[in-house]
Structure formats: structure tokens, C-alpha cells
Amino acid sequence: MTHLTIRTPDDWHLHLRDGAMLRAVLPWTAAHFARAIIMPNLVPPVVTGADAAAYRDRILAALPEGADFTPLMTLYLTEDTDADDVAAAHASNLIRAVKLYPAGATTNSASGVADFTRVQGVLERMADIGLPLCVHGEVTEPAVDIFDREAVFIDRVLDPLRRRVPGLKVVMEHITTSQGVDYVTAHGSDLAATITTHHLVINRNHILAGGIRPHYYCLPVAKREQHRLALRAAATSGDARFFLGTDSAPHTDPAKLQPCGCAGCFTAPNTMPILAHVFEQEGALHTLEAFASLNGPAFYGLEPNSGTLTLAKGAPDLPAHIDTKDGPVTLFDPGFTPEWHVTARSSC
Ligand code: NCD
Ligand code: ZN
């Protein structure tokens, strides 16, 4: 097989940032993806419908001329979130999800939720109106080992939360463990998970063995090899509950390469070549379209894109880093040369 044409993919978990960084990274996503769920963890975060409308307008203004890309906005859930504001933003199709960050779990999550009784009313309203909750699934207690934080979150937080709010549609964002895969697989169609590009490629040895590699540090942190293999099996299975969320999370090199470096991998430019490579390795090129282009819209109640993206055999011609006015941002290095590159996108 030398060519592969799929419906234009979407990215169901993306960090675009703001200002100069937004302008530098957005064209890379808009080149390959028709839509993306836009993470709200700006400083300050996107908490109200008015914040989301203003951020959407800044994204649209930063799009290159002629780009075919629709940002799907989200709100950052806080203990003060107003259910009426959420419902109004949903009714006008401004937002497609609400994002739950446990307070302190990751980059810019200080305003996240610590006391879940404070958000019960909002979650019940979301269940009523069919608005999905995207969950950063890690506990934040210092006593819990960082490699266990996802599995512990499922037992202590996620499962009780789903029982308290029956019918709530939940996306476990960027799952990194076999426990995450198993939890999704054991439940119904109101639960799904996104899987990132990089978690299909690296395990924790890639970060730590033979020297520390800050560009592989992201949250949730990559786990043991057995977990990477579980993620690859889930992503390539065709199961409608698993779909692509790149979690492309750009930070400048100075922000990553310091004594306390930022978490995040920048994968927007090379996700599609890497995914085609990985799916071919798994003998599953035929399920790439489901993972990248069909399962996500189905969960979110949207039509798949009508256009197509074509990939062809041959290495992509991509820079090692991009320049932004804030400084250089290094692309995720999968450790191999992808054997596929994107050749064409049609928007019919
Ligand atoms: C994200 C970021 O930088 O905003 N970082 C990351 O490692 N994934 C936040 C997040 O999604 O956890
Ligand atoms: Zn993220």
C-alpha cells in the first residue's frame, strides 16, 4: 500500500495557547485537521461563555487565509462555574465540552476542582443537556506515586463521580494505562477515551533511561511498556470508544529545558505521519480512519468531516523545531522516521 485516503481527521484534545504561540502553532493543526477540541487552560483560564467566545474569535483571527478549520470550544470547570452559563454556551453551539482538571494536576490547573460537591449541580445539568465532560484523570495527592495517579483516579474519583451523575457523557482524556483502557472497555457508550500520539510511541524508559529527555515529559507521564502496548491495541482496535486527542501542548525550549521544566509534547505537525506509521506497524491501517476521523464525531454527536486527507509512503519533510516570537518549540521526535507523509487535503 502506497497511498491512504481517509476522511479529514479531527483532534479531540488540543492546546493552542494564545498570542504569538497561537499564531505559530495553529497553522500546523489547521493543515491536517478540520476541527479540534480546544483546551481552556490559558492564564487566566477560559471559564465563562464570554471567555470562550472571545478565545474562539482570537483563534479564528489567527487562522491562515483560506484555512478550513473549526475550533470546538470548551470551558474550564471551577468550583464557581455557573450551570446556566454553561447551558447557554452549549445551546448556542459555542462549546462542545467542559473540562475537569483536578486542582494542581497539570499545567495551569490551579483553578481546578478540589471539592467535587461544589460541581455536582453543573454536572447534573450537563447530563441533562448531553454536554460531555472531558476529564484530566489524575489524582494530585503528593502521597500517590506519579505513575499510579491515573489508576488511583479511576477508583477514587472517576467511578464515584459517574455513579453520582448517571448519564453524564465522559471522555477520559489522554489515557496512559491499561487500567484506563480496561475501564473504558468495561462500560457503555457514554464513556470514551482519547489517546495521544506520543503515548503510542514512548514508554517511561524513553524519558529516563540513558539520560533525561525533557521533550518526552508530559502529563500524564508515559508509563511502562505494557501500558503503551495496551494503548496501541485500543487505538488500533476500531472500538468506537477510543479516538485521537493529540494533547499537542507546545512549550518553548527555554520553558522545557530548565530545572523545573514544563510538561507537554508538541505533536501537531507530525501526528498524522506518526499515526500512519504506528497503525501500519500494528497491521491496522484500515482502522486509522475510525480512530482519527470517525469515532470522535460519533461520540460528540457530530457528522464526520466531508473532506479527505491523503497520505503517501515516504518520509515527511518537517523541521525539528518551529520558531515562535516566544522562542523555539521542538517537535516531538518519535525516535524513528515516519514512513508516511501527508500529500493532500480536499475540502469537498
Ligand atoms: C498540558 C499543557 O501543557 O497545557 N501538558 C501536558 O503535559 N499534557 C496540560 C495537560 O493536558 O495536562
Ligand atoms: Zn492536554
Coordinates of C-alpha atoms and ligand atoms in Angstrom, one line a residue:
M1 CA 0.0 0.0 0.0
T2 CA 1.5 3.3 -1.0
H3 CA -1.4 5.7 -0.6
L4 CA -4.1 6.1 2.1
T5 CA -7.1 8.5 1.9
I6 CA -9.3 9.0 4.9
R7 CA -11.9 11.4 5.9
T8 CA -10.3 14.6 7.2
P9 CA -9.3 13.9 10.9
D10 CA -10.2 15.9 14.0
D11 CA -8.1 16.4 17.1
W12 CA -10.3 15.9 20.2
H13 CA -7.7 17.4 22.7
L14 CA -5.5 20.3 21.6
H15 CA -3.6 23.1 23.3
L16 CA -3.4 26.2 21.1
R17 CA -2.3 28.7 23.7
D18 CA -2.7 32.4 22.8
G19 CA -1.0 35.4 21.2
A20 CA 2.3 34.6 19.4
M21 CA 2.3 30.9 20.3
L22 CA -1.3 30.6 19.0
R23 CA -0.3 32.2 15.7
A24 CA 2.7 29.9 15.3
V25 CA 1.1 26.6 16.1
L26 CA -2.4 26.9 14.7
P27 CA -1.4 26.6 11.0
W28 CA 0.1 23.2 11.7
T29 CA -3.1 21.8 13.1
A30 CA -5.3 23.6 10.5
A31 CA -3.3 22.0 7.7
H32 CA -4.3 18.4 8.6
F33 CA -7.3 18.7 10.9
A34 CA -10.8 20.1 10.2
R35 CA -11.8 20.5 13.9
A36 CA -10.2 20.4 17.3
I37 CA -11.5 20.4 20.9
I38 CA -9.6 23.4 22.3
M39 CA -8.3 23.1 25.8
P40 CA -9.2 26.0 28.1
N41 CA -6.1 26.1 30.4
L42 CA -5.0 29.6 29.4
V43 CA -3.7 32.0 32.1
P44 CA -6.3 33.0 33.2
P45 CA -8.4 30.0 32.2
V46 CA -11.5 30.1 29.9
V47 CA -14.2 29.8 32.5
T48 CA -17.3 31.5 31.1
G49 CA -19.2 31.5 27.8
A50 CA -18.0 35.1 27.2
D51 CA -14.3 33.9 27.7
A52 CA -14.9 31.0 25.2
A53 CA -16.5 33.3 22.6
A54 CA -13.5 35.8 22.9
Y55 CA -11.0 33.0 22.7
R56 CA -12.8 31.4 19.7
D57 CA -12.6 34.8 17.9
R58 CA -8.9 35.1 18.6
I59 CA -8.3 31.6 17.1
L60 CA -10.4 32.4 14.0
A61 CA -8.4 35.7 13.6
A62 CA -5.1 33.7 13.8
L63 CA -6.1 31.2 11.1
P64 CA -4.2 31.4 7.8
E65 CA -6.0 32.8 4.8
G66 CA -8.3 30.1 3.3
A67 CA -7.8 27.6 6.1
D68 CA -10.7 25.1 6.7
F69 CA -10.7 24.7 10.5
T70 CA -13.3 25.0 13.2
P71 CA -12.3 25.3 16.8
L72 CA -14.6 23.4 19.2
M73 CA -14.5 25.4 22.4
T74 CA -14.6 24.1 26.0
L75 CA -15.0 25.7 29.4
Y76 CA -12.7 25.1 32.3
L77 CA -14.7 23.8 35.2
T78 CA -14.2 25.6 38.5
E79 CA -16.0 25.3 41.8
D80 CA -17.8 28.6 40.9
T81 CA -18.9 27.6 37.4
D82 CA -22.5 28.7 36.7
A83 CA -24.7 25.9 35.3
D84 CA -26.9 28.5 33.4
D85 CA -23.8 30.0 31.7
V86 CA -22.7 26.5 30.7
A87 CA -26.1 25.6 29.4
A88 CA -26.4 28.8 27.4
A89 CA -22.9 28.3 25.8
H90 CA -23.9 24.8 24.9
A91 CA -27.3 25.8 23.5
S92 CA -25.7 28.3 21.1
N93 CA -23.2 25.6 20.0
L94 CA -20.4 27.8 21.3
I95 CA -19.0 25.0 23.5
R96 CA -18.8 21.2 22.9
A97 CA -17.5 20.1 26.3
V98 CA -16.5 21.2 29.8
K99 CA -13.0 20.3 31.1
L100 CA -12.4 19.0 34.5
Y101 CA -8.9 19.5 35.9
P102 CA -8.3 18.3 39.5
A103 CA -6.8 21.3 41.2
G104 CA -3.0 21.2 40.6
A105 CA -2.9 18.2 38.3
T106 CA -1.1 19.8 35.4
T107 CA -0.1 22.9 33.5
N108 CA -2.3 25.9 34.6
S109 CA -4.7 23.8 36.6
A110 CA -4.6 25.9 39.8
S111 CA -8.3 26.9 39.4
G112 CA -9.4 23.3 39.0
V113 CA -11.8 21.3 41.2
A114 CA -10.8 20.2 44.8
D115 CA -14.3 19.9 46.3
F116 CA -16.5 17.8 44.0
T117 CA -19.7 18.6 45.9
R118 CA -19.4 22.1 44.5
V119 CA -19.7 21.0 40.9
Q120 CA -22.5 18.4 41.3
G121 CA -25.2 20.8 40.1
V122 CA -23.2 21.7 36.9
L123 CA -22.5 18.0 36.2
E124 CA -26.2 17.1 36.6
R125 CA -27.2 19.9 34.2
M126 CA -24.6 18.7 31.7
A127 CA -26.0 15.2 31.9
D128 CA -29.5 16.6 31.2
I129 CA -28.4 18.5 28.1
G130 CA -26.0 15.9 26.8
L131 CA -22.8 18.0 27.2
P132 CA -19.7 15.9 27.6
L133 CA -17.2 16.2 30.5
C134 CA -13.6 15.9 29.4
V135 CA -11.6 14.7 32.4
H136 CA -7.9 15.0 33.2
G137 CA -7.7 11.7 35.1
E138 CA -5.0 12.0 37.7
V139 CA -5.2 12.4 41.4
T140 CA -3.0 15.1 42.9
E141 CA -2.2 13.8 46.4
P142 CA 1.5 14.0 47.0
A143 CA 1.4 10.6 48.6
V144 CA 0.3 8.9 45.4
D145 CA 3.2 7.9 43.1
I146 CA 3.0 9.8 39.9
F147 CA 3.0 6.6 37.9
D148 CA -0.1 5.4 39.8
R149 CA -2.1 8.6 39.6
E150 CA -4.3 7.6 36.7
A151 CA -5.3 4.2 38.1
V152 CA -6.0 5.7 41.5
F153 CA -8.1 8.5 39.9
I154 CA -10.3 5.9 38.2
D155 CA -11.1 4.2 41.5
R156 CA -11.2 7.1 43.9
V157 CA -12.7 9.9 41.7
L158 CA -14.0 8.9 38.3
D159 CA -16.0 5.9 39.1
P160 CA -17.7 7.5 42.1
L161 CA -18.4 10.7 40.0
R162 CA -20.0 8.7 37.2
R163 CA -22.2 6.9 39.8
R164 CA -23.3 10.3 41.3
V165 CA -24.2 11.7 37.9
P166 CA -25.8 8.9 35.8
G167 CA -26.0 9.6 32.1
L168 CA -23.1 12.1 32.1
K169 CA -21.1 11.7 28.9
V170 CA -17.4 11.5 30.0
V171 CA -14.2 11.5 28.0
M172 CA -11.1 10.2 29.8
E173 CA -8.5 12.5 28.3
H174 CA -5.1 11.2 27.2
I175 CA -5.3 7.8 28.9
T176 CA -1.9 6.2 29.6
T177 CA -2.6 2.9 31.3
S178 CA -4.1 -0.5 30.7
Q179 CA -6.4 0.4 33.7
G180 CA -7.7 3.3 31.6
V181 CA -8.3 1.1 28.6
D182 CA -10.0 -1.6 30.7
Y183 CA -12.2 0.9 32.5
V184 CA -13.5 2.3 29.2
T185 CA -13.9 -1.1 27.6
A186 CA -16.0 -2.3 30.6
H187 CA -18.5 0.5 30.3
G188 CA -21.1 1.7 27.8
S189 CA -21.2 4.2 25.0
D190 CA -21.5 7.2 27.4
L191 CA -17.8 6.7 28.3
A192 CA -14.9 7.2 25.9
A193 CA -11.2 8.0 25.9
T194 CA -8.7 10.0 23.9
I195 CA -5.3 8.6 23.2
T196 CA -2.3 10.8 22.2
T197 CA 0.2 10.3 19.5
H198 CA 3.2 10.2 21.9
H199 CA 1.7 7.7 24.3
L200 CA 1.5 5.2 21.4
V201 CA 5.3 5.7 20.8
I202 CA 7.1 6.2 24.1
N203 CA 7.2 4.5 27.5
R204 CA 8.8 5.8 30.6
N205 CA 12.2 4.4 29.7
H206 CA 12.3 6.7 26.7
I207 CA 12.1 9.6 29.2
L208 CA 14.5 8.4 31.8
A209 CA 16.9 5.7 30.6
G210 CA 20.3 6.7 29.3
G211 CA 19.8 10.4 30.0
I212 CA 16.8 12.5 30.8
R213 CA 14.7 13.8 27.8
P214 CA 12.7 16.8 28.8
H215 CA 10.9 16.8 25.4
Y216 CA 9.3 13.5 26.3
Y217 CA 8.0 14.8 29.6
C218 CA 4.2 15.3 29.5
L219 CA 1.3 14.7 31.8
P220 CA 0.0 12.2 32.4
V221 CA 3.6 10.9 32.3
A222 CA 4.2 7.9 30.0
K223 CA 4.1 4.6 31.8
R224 CA 5.6 1.1 31.5
E225 CA 5.8 -0.7 28.1
Q226 CA 2.8 -2.9 29.0
H227 CA 0.7 0.2 29.1
R228 CA 2.0 1.5 25.8
L229 CA 1.1 -1.8 24.2
A230 CA -2.4 -1.7 25.7
L231 CA -2.9 1.8 24.3
R232 CA -1.7 0.7 20.8
A233 CA -4.2 -2.2 20.9
A234 CA -7.0 0.1 22.0
A235 CA -6.2 2.8 19.4
T236 CA -6.0 0.3 16.5
S237 CA -8.9 -1.9 17.6
G238 CA -11.6 0.2 15.8
D239 CA -13.6 0.3 19.0
A240 CA -15.7 3.5 18.8
R241 CA -14.9 4.5 22.3
F242 CA -11.3 5.3 21.5
F243 CA -10.3 8.3 19.4
L244 CA -7.4 10.7 18.7
G245 CA -6.7 13.6 21.1
T246 CA -3.1 14.6 20.3
D247 CA -2.7 16.7 23.5
S248 CA -0.3 18.7 21.4
A249 CA 1.0 21.0 24.1
P250 CA 3.6 23.5 22.9
H251 CA 6.1 25.0 25.3
T252 CA 9.2 26.9 24.3
D253 CA 12.5 25.2 24.6
P254 CA 13.6 27.5 27.5
A255 CA 10.4 26.6 29.3
K256 CA 11.1 22.9 28.9
L257 CA 14.8 22.8 29.4
Q258 CA 15.2 24.2 32.9
P259 CA 15.5 22.8 36.4
C260 CA 11.7 22.6 36.7
G261 CA 10.6 22.1 33.0
C262 CA 7.1 22.3 31.7
A263 CA 5.0 19.2 30.8
G264 CA 3.9 18.8 27.2
C265 CA 4.8 17.3 23.8
F266 CA 4.3 19.3 20.6
T267 CA 2.9 16.8 18.0
A268 CA 0.5 18.8 15.8
P269 CA 2.8 18.8 12.8
N270 CA 3.8 15.2 12.7
T271 CA 0.9 13.4 14.3
M272 CA -0.6 12.1 11.1
P273 CA 2.7 10.7 9.7
I274 CA 3.5 9.1 13.1
L275 CA 0.0 7.6 13.4
A276 CA 0.1 6.1 9.9
H277 CA 3.5 4.6 10.7
V278 CA 2.2 3.1 14.1
F279 CA -1.0 1.8 12.6
E280 CA 0.9 0.1 9.8
Q281 CA 3.3 -1.4 12.3
E282 CA 0.2 -2.9 14.0
G283 CA -1.2 -4.2 10.7
A284 CA -4.1 -1.8 11.2
L285 CA -4.0 1.0 8.6
H286 CA -7.7 0.1 7.9
T287 CA -8.7 1.4 11.4
L288 CA -6.8 4.7 11.3
E289 CA -9.8 6.5 9.8
A290 CA -12.0 5.2 12.7
F291 CA -9.5 6.4 15.3
A292 CA -8.7 9.8 13.7
S293 CA -11.8 10.7 11.8
L294 CA -15.0 8.8 12.7
N295 CA -15.1 7.7 16.4
G296 CA -14.7 11.2 17.8
P297 CA -17.5 12.9 15.9
A298 CA -19.8 10.0 16.7
F299 CA -19.2 10.4 20.4
Y300 CA -19.7 14.2 20.2
G301 CA -22.9 13.8 18.1
L302 CA -21.3 15.5 15.1
E303 CA -21.1 14.4 11.4
P304 CA -17.7 13.2 10.2
N305 CA -15.9 15.7 8.0
S306 CA -16.8 15.5 4.3
G307 CA -13.3 16.3 3.0
T308 CA -10.4 13.9 2.9
L309 CA -6.7 13.7 3.8
T310 CA -4.3 11.7 1.7
L311 CA -1.1 10.2 2.9
A312 CA 1.6 8.6 0.8
K313 CA 4.6 6.4 1.5
G314 CA 7.8 8.4 2.1
A315 CA 9.3 10.4 4.9
P316 CA 7.7 13.7 5.8
D317 CA 9.8 16.9 5.3
L318 CA 9.3 18.6 8.7
P319 CA 11.5 20.9 10.8
A320 CA 13.0 19.7 14.1
H321 CA 11.5 22.8 15.7
I322 CA 9.4 25.8 14.8
D323 CA 10.1 29.4 15.6
T324 CA 7.7 31.5 17.6
K325 CA 8.0 35.1 18.9
D326 CA 8.2 33.5 22.3
G327 CA 11.1 31.2 21.3
P328 CA 11.6 27.9 19.5
V329 CA 9.3 24.9 20.1
T330 CA 10.7 21.5 19.5
L331 CA 8.6 18.9 17.6
F332 CA 8.0 15.5 19.3
D333 CA 10.7 13.1 18.0
P334 CA 9.2 9.7 17.7
G335 CA 12.7 8.1 17.5
F336 CA 12.1 6.8 14.0
T337 CA 11.5 8.4 10.6
P338 CA 7.8 8.0 9.8
E339 CA 7.3 6.2 6.6
W340 CA 4.2 8.3 5.7
H341 CA 3.7 11.9 4.9
V342 CA 0.6 14.0 4.1
T343 CA 0.2 14.8 0.4
A344 CA -3.2 16.4 0.0
R345 CA -6.3 17.6 1.8
S346 CA -9.5 18.1 0.0
S347 CA -12.4 20.0 1.5
C348 CA -15.4 18.8 -0.5
Ligands
NCD1 C1 -0.6 20.2 29.0 C2 -0.3 21.7 28.8 O1 0.9 22.0 28.7 O2 -1.2 22.5 28.8 N1 0.5 19.5 29.3 C3 0.7 18.1 29.1 O3 1.7 17.6 29.5 N2 -0.2 17.4 28.5 C4 -1.7 20.1 30.1 C5 -2.4 18.7 30.1 O4 -3.1 18.4 29.1 O5 -2.2 18.0 31.0
ZN2 ZN -3.8 18.4 27.4

